PDB file of N, CA and C in Angstrom:
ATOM      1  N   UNK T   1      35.354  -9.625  34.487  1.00 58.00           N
ATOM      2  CA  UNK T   1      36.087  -9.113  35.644  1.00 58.00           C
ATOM      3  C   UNK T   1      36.579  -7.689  35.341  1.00 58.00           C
ATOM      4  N   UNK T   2      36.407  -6.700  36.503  1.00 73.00           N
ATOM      5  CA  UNK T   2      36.766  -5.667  35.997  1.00 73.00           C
ATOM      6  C   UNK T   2      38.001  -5.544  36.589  1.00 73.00           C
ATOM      7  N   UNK T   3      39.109  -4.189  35.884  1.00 89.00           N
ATOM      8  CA  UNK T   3      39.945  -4.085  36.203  1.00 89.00           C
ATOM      9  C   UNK T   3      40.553  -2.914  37.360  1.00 89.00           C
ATOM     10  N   UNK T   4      41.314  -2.871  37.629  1.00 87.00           N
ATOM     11  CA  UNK T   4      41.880  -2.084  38.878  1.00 87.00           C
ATOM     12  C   UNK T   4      41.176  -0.641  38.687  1.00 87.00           C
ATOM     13  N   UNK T   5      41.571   0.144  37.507  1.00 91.00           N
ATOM     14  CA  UNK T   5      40.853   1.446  37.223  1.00 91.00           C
ATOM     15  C   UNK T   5      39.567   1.034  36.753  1.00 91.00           C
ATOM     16  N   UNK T   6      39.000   0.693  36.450  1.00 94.00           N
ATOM     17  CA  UNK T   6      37.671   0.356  36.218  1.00 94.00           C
ATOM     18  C   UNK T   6      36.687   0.368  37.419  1.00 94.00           C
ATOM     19  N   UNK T   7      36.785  -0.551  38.179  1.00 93.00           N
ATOM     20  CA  UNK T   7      36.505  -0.595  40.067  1.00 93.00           C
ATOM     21  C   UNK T   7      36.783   0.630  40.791  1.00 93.00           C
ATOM     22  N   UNK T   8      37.357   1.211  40.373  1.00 94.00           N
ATOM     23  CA  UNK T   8      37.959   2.511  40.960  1.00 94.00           C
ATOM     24  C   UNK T   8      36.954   3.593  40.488  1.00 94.00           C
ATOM     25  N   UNK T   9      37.065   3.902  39.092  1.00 94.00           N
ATOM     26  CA  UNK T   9      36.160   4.770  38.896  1.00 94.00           C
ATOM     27  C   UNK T   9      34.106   4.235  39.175  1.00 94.00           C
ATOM     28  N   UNK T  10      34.054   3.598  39.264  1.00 96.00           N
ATOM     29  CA  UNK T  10      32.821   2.483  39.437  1.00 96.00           C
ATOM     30  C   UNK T  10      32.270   2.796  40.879  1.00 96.00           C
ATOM     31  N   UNK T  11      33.069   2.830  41.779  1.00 96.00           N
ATOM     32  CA  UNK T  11      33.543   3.258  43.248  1.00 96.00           C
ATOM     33  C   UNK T  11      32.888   4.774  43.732  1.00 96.00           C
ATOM     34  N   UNK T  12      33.749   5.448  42.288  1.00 96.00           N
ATOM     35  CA  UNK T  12      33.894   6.906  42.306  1.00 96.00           C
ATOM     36  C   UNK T  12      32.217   7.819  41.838  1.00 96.00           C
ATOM     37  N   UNK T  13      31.653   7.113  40.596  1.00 96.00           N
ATOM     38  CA  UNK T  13      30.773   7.380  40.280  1.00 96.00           C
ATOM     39  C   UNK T  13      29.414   6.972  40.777  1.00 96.00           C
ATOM     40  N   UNK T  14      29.679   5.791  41.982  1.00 97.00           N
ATOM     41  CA  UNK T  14      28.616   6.102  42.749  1.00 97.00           C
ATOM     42  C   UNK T  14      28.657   6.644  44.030  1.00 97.00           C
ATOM     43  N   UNK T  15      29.756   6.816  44.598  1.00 97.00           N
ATOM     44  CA  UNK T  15      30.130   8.049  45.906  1.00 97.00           C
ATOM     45  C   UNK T  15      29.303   9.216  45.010  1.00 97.00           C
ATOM     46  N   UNK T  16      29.460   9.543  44.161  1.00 96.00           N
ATOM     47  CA  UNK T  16      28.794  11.015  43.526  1.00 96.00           C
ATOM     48  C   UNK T  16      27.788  10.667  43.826  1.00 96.00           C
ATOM     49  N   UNK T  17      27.012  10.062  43.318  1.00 97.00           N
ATOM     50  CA  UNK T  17      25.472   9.888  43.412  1.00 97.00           C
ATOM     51  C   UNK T  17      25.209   9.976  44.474  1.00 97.00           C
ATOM     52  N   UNK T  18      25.634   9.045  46.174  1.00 98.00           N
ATOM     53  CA  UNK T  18      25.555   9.330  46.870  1.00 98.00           C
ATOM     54  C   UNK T  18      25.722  10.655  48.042  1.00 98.00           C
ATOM     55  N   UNK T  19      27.082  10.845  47.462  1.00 97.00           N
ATOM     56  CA  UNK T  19      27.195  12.273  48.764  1.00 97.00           C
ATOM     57  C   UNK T  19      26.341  13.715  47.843  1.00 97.00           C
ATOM     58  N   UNK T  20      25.844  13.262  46.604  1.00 96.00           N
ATOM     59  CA  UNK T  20      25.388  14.397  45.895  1.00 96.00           C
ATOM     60  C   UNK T  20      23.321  14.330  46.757  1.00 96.00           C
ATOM     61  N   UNK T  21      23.140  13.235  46.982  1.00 97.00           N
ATOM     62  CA  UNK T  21      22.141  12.862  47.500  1.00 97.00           C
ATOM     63  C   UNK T  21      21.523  12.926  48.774  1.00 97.00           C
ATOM     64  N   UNK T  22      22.767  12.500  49.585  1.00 97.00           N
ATOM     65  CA  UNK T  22      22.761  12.298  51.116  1.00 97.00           C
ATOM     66  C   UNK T  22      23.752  13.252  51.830  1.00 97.00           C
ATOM     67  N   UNK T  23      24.397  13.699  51.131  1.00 96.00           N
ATOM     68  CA  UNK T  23      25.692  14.107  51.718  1.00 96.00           C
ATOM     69  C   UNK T  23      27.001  13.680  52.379  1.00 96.00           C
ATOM     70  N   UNK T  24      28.124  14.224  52.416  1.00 96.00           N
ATOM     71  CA  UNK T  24      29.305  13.028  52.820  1.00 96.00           C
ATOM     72  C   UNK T  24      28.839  12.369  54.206  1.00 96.00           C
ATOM     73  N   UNK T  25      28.332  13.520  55.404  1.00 97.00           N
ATOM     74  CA  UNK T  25      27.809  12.257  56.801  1.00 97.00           C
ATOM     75  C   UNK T  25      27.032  11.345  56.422  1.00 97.00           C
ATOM     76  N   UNK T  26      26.045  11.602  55.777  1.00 97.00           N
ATOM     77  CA  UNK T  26      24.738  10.548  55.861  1.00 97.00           C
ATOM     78  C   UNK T  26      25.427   9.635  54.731  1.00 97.00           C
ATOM     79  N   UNK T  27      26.321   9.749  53.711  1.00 97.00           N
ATOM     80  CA  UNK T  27      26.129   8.768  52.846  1.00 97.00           C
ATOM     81  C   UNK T  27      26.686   7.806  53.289  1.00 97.00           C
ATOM     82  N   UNK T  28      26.548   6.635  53.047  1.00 97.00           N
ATOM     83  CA  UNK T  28      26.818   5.339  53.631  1.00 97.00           C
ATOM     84  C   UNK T  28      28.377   4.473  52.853  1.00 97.00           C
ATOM     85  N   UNK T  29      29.365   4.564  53.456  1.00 96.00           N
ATOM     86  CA  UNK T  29      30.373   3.894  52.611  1.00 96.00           C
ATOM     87  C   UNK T  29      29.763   2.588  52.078  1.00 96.00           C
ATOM     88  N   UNK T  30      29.594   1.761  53.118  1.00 96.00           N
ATOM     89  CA  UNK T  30      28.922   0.269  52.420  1.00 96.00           C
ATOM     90  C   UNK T  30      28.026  -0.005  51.252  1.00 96.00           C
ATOM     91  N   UNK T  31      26.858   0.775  51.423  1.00 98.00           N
ATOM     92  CA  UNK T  31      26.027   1.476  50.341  1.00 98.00           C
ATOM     93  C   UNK T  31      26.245   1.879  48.822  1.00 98.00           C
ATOM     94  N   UNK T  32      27.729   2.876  49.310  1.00 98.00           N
ATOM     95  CA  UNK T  32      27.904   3.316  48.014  1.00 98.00           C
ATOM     96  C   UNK T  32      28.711   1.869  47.366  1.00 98.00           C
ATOM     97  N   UNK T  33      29.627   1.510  47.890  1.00 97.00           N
ATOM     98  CA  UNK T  33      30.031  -0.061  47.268  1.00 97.00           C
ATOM     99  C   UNK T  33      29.330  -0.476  47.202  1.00 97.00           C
ATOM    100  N   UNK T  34      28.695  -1.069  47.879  1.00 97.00           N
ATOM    101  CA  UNK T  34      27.262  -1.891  46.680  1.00 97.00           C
ATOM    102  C   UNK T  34      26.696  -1.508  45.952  1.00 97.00           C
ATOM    103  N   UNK T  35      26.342  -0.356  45.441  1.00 97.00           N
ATOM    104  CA  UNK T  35      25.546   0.236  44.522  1.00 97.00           C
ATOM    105  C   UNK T  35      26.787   0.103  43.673  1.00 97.00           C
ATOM    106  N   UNK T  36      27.518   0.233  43.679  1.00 97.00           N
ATOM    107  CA  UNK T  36      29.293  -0.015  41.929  1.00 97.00           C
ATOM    108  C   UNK T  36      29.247  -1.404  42.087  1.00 97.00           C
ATOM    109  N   UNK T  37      28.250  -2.106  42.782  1.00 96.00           N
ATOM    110  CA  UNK T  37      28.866  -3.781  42.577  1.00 96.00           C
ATOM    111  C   UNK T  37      30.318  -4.560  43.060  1.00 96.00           C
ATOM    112  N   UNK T  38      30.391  -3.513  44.548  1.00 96.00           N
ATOM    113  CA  UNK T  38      31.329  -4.448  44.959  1.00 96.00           C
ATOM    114  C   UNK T  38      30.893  -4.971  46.199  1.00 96.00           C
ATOM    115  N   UNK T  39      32.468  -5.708  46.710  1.00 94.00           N
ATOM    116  CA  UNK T  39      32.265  -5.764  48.371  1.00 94.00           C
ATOM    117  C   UNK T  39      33.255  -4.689  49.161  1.00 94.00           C
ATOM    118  N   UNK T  40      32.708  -4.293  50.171  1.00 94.00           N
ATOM    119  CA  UNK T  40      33.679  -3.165  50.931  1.00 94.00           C
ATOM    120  C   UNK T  40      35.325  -3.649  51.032  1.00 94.00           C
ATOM    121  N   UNK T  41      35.471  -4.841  50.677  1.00 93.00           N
ATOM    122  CA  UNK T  41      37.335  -5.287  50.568  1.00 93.00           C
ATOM    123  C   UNK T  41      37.484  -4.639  49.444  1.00 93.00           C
ATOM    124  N   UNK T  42      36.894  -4.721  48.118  1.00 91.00           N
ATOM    125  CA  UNK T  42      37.316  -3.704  46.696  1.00 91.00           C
ATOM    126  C   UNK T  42      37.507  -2.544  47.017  1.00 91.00           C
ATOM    127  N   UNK T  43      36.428  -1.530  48.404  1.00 94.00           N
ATOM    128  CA  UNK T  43      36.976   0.114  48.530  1.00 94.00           C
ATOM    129  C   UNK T  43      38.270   0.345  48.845  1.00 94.00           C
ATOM    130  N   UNK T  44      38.479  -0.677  50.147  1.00 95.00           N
ATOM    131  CA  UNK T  44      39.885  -0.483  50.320  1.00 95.00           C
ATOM    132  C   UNK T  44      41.034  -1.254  49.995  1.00 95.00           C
ATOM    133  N   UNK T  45      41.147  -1.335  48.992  1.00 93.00           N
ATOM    134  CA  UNK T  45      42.418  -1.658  47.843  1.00 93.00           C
ATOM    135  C   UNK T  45      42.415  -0.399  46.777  1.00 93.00           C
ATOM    136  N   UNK T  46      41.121   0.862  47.196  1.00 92.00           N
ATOM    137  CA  UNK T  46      41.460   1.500  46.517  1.00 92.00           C
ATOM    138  C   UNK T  46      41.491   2.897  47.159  1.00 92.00           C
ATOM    139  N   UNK T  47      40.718   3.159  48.577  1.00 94.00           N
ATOM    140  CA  UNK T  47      40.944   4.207  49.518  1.00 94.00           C
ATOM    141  C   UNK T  47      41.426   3.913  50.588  1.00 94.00           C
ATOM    142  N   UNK T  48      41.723   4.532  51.747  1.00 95.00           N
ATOM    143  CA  UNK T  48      41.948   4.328  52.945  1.00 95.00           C
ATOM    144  C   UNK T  48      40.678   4.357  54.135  1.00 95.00           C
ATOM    145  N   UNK T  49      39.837   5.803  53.555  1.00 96.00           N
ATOM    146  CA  UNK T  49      38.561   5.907  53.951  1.00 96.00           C
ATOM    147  C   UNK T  49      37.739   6.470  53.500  1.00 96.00           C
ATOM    148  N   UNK T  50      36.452   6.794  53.733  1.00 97.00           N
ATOM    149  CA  UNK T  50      35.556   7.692  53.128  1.00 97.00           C
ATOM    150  C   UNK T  50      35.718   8.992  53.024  1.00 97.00           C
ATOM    151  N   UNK T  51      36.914  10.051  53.776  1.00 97.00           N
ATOM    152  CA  UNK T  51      37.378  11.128  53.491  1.00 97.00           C
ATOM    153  C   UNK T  51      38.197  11.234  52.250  1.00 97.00           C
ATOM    154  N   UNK T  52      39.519   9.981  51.829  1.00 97.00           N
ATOM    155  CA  UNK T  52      40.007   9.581  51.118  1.00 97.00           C
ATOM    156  C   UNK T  52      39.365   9.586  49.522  1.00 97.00           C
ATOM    157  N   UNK T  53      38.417   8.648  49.773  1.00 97.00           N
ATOM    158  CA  UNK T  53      37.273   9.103  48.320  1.00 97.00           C
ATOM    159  C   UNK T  53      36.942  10.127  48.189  1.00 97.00           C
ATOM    160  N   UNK T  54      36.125  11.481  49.147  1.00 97.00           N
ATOM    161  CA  UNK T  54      35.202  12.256  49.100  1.00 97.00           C
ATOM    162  C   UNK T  54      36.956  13.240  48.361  1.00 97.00           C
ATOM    163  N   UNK T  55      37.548  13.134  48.670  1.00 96.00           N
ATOM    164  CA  UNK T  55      38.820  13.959  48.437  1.00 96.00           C
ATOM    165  C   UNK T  55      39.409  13.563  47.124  1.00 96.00           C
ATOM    166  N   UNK T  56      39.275  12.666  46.393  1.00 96.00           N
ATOM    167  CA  UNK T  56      39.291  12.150  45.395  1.00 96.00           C
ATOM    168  C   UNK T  56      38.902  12.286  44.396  1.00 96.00           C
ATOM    169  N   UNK T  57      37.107  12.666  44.695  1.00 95.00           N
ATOM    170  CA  UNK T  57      36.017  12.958  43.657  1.00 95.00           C
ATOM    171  C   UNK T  57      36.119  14.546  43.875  1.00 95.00           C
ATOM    172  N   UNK T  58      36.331  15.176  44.558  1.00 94.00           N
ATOM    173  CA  UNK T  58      36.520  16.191  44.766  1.00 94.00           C
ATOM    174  C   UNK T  58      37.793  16.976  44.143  1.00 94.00           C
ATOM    175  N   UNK T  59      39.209  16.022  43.844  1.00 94.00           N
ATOM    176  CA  UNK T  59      40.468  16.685  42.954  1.00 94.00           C
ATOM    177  C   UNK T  59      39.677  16.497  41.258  1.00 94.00           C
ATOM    178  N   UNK T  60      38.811  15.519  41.320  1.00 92.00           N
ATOM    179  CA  UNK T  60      38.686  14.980  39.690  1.00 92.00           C
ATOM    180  C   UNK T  60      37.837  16.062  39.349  1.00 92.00           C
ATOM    181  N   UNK T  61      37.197  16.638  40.522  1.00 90.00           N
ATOM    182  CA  UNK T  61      35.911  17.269  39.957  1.00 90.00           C
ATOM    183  C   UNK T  61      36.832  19.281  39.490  1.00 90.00           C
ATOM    184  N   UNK T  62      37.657  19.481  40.251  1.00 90.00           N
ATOM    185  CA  UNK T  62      38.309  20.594  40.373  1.00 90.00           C
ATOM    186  C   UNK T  62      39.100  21.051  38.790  1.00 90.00           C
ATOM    187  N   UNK T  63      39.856  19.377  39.086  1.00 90.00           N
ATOM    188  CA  UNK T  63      40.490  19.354  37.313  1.00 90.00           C
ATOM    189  C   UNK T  63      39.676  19.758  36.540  1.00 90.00           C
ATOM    190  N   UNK T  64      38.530  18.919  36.342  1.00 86.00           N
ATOM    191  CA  UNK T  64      37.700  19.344  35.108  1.00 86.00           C
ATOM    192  C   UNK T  64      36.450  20.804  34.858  1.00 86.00           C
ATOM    193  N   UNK T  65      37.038  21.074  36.361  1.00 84.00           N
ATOM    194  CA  UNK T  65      36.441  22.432  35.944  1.00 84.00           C
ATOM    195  C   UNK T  65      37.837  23.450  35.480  1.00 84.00           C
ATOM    196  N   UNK T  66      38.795  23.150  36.142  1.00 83.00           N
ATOM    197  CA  UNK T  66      40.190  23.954  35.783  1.00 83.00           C
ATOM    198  C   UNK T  66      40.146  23.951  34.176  1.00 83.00           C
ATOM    199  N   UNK T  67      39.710  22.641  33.422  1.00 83.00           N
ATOM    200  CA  UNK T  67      40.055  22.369  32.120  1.00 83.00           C
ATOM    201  C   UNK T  67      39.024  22.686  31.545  1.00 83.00           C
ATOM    202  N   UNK T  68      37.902  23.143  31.812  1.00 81.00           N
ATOM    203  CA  UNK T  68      36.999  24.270  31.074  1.00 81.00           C
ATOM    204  C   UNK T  68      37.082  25.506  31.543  1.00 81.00           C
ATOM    205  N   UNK T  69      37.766  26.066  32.345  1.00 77.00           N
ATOM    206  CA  UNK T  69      38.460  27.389  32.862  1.00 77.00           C
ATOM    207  C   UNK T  69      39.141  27.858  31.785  1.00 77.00           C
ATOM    208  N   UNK T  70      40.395  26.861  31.845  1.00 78.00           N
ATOM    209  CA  UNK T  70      41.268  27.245  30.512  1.00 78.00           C
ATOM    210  C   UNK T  70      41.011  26.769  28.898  1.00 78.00           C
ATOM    211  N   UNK T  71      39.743  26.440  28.928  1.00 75.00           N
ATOM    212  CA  UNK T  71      39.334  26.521  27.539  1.00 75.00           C
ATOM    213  C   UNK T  71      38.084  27.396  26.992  1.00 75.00           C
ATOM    214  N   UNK T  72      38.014  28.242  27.979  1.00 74.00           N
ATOM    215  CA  UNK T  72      36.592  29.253  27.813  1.00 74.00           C
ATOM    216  C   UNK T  72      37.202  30.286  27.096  1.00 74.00           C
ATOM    217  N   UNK T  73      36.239  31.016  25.984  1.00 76.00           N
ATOM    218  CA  UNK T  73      36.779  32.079  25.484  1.00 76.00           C
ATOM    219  C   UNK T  73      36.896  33.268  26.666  1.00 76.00           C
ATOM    220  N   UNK T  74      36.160  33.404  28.088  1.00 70.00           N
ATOM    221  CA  UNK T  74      36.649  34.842  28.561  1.00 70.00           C
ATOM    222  C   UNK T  74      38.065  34.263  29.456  1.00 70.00           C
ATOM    223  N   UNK T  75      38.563  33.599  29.148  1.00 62.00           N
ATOM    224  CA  UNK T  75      39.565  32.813  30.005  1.00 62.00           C
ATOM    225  C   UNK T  75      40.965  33.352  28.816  1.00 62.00           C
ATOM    226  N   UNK T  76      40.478  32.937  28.103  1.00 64.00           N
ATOM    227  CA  UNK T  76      41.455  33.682  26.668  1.00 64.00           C
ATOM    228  C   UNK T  76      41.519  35.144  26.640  1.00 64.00           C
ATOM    229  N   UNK T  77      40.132  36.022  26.707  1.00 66.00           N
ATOM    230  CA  UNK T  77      40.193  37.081  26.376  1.00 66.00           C
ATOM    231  C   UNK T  77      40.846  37.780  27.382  1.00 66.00           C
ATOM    232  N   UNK T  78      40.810  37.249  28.665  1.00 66.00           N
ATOM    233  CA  UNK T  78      41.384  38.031  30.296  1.00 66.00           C
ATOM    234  C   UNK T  78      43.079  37.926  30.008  1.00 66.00           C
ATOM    235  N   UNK T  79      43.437  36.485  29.391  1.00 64.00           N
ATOM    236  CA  UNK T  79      44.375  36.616  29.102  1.00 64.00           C
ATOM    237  C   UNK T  79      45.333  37.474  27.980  1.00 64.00           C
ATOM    238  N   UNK T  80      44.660  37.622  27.415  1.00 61.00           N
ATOM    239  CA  UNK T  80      44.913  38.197  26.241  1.00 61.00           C
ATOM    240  C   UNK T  80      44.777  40.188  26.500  1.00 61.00           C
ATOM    241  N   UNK T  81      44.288  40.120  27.336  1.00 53.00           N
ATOM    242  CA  UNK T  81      44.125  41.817  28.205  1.00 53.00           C
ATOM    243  C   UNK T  81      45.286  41.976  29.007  1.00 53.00           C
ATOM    244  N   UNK T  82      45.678  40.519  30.054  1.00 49.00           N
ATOM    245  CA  UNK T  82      46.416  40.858  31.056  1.00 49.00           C
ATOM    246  C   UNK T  82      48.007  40.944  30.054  1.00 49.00           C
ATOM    247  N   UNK T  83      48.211  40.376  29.079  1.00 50.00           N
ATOM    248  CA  UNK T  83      48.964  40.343  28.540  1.00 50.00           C
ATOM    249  C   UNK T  83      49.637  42.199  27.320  1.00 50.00           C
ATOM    250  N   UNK T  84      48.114  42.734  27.002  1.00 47.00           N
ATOM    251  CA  UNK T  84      48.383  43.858  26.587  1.00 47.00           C
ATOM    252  C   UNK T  84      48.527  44.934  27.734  1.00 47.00           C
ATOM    253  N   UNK T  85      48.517  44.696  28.893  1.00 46.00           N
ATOM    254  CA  UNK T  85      48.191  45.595  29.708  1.00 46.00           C
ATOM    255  C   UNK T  85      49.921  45.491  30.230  1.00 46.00           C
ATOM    256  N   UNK T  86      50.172  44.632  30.201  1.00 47.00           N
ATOM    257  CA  UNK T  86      51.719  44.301  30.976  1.00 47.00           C
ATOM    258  C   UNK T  86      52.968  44.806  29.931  1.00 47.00           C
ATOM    259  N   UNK T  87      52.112  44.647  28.243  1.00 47.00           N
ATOM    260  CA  UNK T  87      53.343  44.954  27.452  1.00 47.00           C
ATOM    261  C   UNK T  87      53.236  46.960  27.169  1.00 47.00           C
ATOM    262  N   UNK T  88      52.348  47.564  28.196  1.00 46.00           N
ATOM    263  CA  UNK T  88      52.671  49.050  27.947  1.00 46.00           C
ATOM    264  C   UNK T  88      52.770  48.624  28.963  1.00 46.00           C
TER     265      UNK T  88
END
């Protein structure tokens, strides 16, 4: 049995596949739950709707580009300019 976050991300990683495929109109909510192995009662215990998800995969996806933003060396070096530039 899986657990609450488990189903969730399960959910999440096949909405990707899908709206990366079909796009958010064409992709099919029902579809994408079945393809994570659920039934459409598991989506919503965990979205409200298919905007809800698409908005979801869409903050997770933002974070993890934010968090290779701030771990790139020209992300350092800009900083490290804007910082000599401010102390003259």
């Amino acid at each position: 049995m899986t657990d609450y976050t488990e189903t969730q991300e399960l959910i999440l990683a096949s909405a990707k596949k899908h709206f990366l495929n079909y796009g958010f109109k064409s992709a099919s909510l029902r579809k994408i739950v079945s393809d994570a192995g659920f039934a459409l009662g598991a989506f919503y215990e965990h979205y409200k709707a298919k905007e809800d998800l698409f908005c979801t995969l869409l903050d997770k996806t933002v974070q993890g580009l934010s968090s290779i933003l701030i771990a790139s060396p020209i992300t350092r070096y800009l900083g490290e300019s804007s910082n000599a530039i401010s102390a003259s």
